[in-house]
XYZ file of C-alpha atoms in Angstrom:
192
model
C 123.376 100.811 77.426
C 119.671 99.213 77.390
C 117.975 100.993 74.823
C 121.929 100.740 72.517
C 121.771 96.924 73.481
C 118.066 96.142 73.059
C 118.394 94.765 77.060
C 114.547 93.191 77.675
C 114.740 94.813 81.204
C 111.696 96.467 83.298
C 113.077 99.707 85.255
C 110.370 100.716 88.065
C 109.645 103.945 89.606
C 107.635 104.337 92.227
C 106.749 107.654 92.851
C 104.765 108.119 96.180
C 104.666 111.651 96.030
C 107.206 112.710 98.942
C 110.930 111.524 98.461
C 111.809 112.002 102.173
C 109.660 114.533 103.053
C 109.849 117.047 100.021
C 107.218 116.492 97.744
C 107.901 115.816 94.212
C 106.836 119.572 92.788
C 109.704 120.938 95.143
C 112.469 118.344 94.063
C 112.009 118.143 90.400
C 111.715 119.994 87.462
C 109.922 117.041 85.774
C 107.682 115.288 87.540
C 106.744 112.541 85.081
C 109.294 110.226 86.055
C 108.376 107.748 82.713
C 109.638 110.449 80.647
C 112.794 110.801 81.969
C 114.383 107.487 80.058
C 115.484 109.476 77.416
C 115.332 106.541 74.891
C 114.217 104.376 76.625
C 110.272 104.553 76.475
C 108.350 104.933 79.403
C 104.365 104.650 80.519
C 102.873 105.577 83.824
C 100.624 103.314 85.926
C 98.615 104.189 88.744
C 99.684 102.384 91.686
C 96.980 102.088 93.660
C 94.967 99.781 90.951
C 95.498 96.495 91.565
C 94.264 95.449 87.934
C 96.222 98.767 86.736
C 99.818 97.369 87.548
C 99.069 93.979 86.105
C 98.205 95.116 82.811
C 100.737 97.643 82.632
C 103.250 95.190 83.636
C 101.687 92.915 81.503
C 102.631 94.997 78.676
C 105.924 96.490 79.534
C 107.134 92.465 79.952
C 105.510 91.570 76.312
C 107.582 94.778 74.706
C 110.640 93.786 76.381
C 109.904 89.869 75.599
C 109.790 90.996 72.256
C 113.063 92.272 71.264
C 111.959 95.541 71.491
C 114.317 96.571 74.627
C 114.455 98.388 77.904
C 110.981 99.697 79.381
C 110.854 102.423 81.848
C 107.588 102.525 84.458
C 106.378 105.272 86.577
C 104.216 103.680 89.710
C 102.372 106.474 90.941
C 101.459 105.758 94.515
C 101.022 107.000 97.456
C 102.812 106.135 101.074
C 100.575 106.172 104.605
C 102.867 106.603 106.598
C 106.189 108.816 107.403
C 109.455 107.414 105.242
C 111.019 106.280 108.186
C 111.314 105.673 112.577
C 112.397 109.302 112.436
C 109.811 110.698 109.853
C 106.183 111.569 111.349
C 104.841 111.537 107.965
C 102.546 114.974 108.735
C 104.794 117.546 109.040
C 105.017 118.219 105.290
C 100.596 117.106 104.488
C 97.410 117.281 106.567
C 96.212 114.216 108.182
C 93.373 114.735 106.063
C 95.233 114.475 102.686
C 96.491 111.405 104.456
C 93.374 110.018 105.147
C 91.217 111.319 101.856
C 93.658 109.170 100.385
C 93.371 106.267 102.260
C 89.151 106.484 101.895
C 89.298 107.303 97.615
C 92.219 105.317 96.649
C 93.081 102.738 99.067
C 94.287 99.602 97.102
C 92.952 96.768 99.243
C 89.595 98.422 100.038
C 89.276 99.381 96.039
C 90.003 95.807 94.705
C 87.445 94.291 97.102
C 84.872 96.509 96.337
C 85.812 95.331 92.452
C 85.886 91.623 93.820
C 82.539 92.232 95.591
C 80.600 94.485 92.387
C 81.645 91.571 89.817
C 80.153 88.635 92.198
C 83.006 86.915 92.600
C 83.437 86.666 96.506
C 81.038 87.559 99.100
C 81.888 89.669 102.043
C 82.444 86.509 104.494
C 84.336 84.811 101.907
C 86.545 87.939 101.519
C 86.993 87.816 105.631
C 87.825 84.401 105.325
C 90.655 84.906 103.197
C 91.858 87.720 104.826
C 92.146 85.497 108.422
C 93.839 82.808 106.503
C 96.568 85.525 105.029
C 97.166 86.981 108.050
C 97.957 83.725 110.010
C 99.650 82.153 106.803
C 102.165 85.444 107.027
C 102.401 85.108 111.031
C 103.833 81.377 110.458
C 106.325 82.608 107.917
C 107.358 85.554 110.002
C 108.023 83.216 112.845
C 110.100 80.743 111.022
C 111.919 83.416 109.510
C 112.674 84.754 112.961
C 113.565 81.370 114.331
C 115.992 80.416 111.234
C 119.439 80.924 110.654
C 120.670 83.010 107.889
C 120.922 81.153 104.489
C 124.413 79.795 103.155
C 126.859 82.310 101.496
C 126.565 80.396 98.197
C 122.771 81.391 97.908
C 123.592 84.701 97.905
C 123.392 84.679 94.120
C 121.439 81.915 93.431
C 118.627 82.963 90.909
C 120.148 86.185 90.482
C 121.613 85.421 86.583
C 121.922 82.436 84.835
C 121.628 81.203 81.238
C 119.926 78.137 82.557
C 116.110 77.145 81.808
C 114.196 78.084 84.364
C 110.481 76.432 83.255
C 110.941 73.209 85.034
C 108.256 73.559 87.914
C 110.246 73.977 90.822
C 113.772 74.505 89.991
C 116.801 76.975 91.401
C 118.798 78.436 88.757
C 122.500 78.497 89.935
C 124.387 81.982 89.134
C 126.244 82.404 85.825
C 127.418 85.565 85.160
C 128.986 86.240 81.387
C 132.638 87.752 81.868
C 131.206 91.339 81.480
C 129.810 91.708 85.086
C 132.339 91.523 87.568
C 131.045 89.777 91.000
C 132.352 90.743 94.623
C 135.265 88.941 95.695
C 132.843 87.377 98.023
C 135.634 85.773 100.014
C 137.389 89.184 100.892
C 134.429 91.071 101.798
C 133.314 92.594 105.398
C 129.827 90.497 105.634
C 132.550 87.564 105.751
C 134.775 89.017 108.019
């Protein structure tokens, strides 16, 4: 219906090697997930670089902004840890994939070194930031924590609407054209 329609619309894989923990040469036959869109084309973008994703969203949003349609992405990453509370994460790889991983292809640690090579930050500066991320996400984890849940009627907002959204600042309210039907969100359990 995306590619028929021409829908500008961004579909994301991301493939961290392990679904569960099978890895992705034991649960598919194709394991180039951006060629699986049938018609709807597809490009694969290594995960773990920073700079990597941007450009490749970069130009999956211009071919969609451009009338073009649907784009299908493959982000090829990896995952440290076990899937879940009840996954380990090293029953099905070494600890020392795990961690030759970690040392080659670490985002964070690659796009610093980057930052660092080009001149742009120095070490402390880099430090610096990182303290003032870490308490900025603290606060916002503790407000969370300490707030109620939001409204019922923002459960939509800014999901669909054929409003302008480039005024700095604003909430789009939901529209949604007759074609997608909406929960009755007045009969449902979460209301209940």
């Amino acid at each position: 219906m995306a590619a028929l329609w021409k829908i500008p619309i961004i579909f994301v894989c991301e493939n961290n090697m392990y679904g569960m923990g099978t890895s992705v040469d034991r649960s598919s036959a194709n394991t180039e997930y951006y060629k699986q869109g049938n018609f709807i084309p597809g490009i694969k973008v290594d995960g773990m670089d920073v700079l990597a994703v941007r450009e490749g969203v970069r130009f999956a949003k211009e071919y969609a902004s451009a009338g073009n349609g649907p784009m299908y992405m493959e982000m090829k990453t990896y995952r440290y840890h076990g899937h879940s509370m009840s996954d380990p994460g090293i029953t099905y790889r070494t600890r020392d994939e795990v961690s030759e991983v970690r040392q080659s292809r670490d985002p964070i640690e690659s796009i610093k070194k980057k930052i660092l090579d080009a001149g742009f930050a120095t070490e402390d500066e880099l430090k610096a930031t990182e303290k003032e991320i870490r308490t900025e996400v603290q606060q916002a984890l503790a407000a969370a924590k300490a707030s109620s849940p939001p409204p019922m009627e923002e459960l939509f907002t800014d999901i669909y609407s054929t409003e302008d959204a480039t005024q700095e600042g604003k909430r789009l309210v939901s529209e949604f054209p007759e074609e997608i039907r909406m929960p009755d969100r007045a009969n449902t359990r979460i209301n209940n």
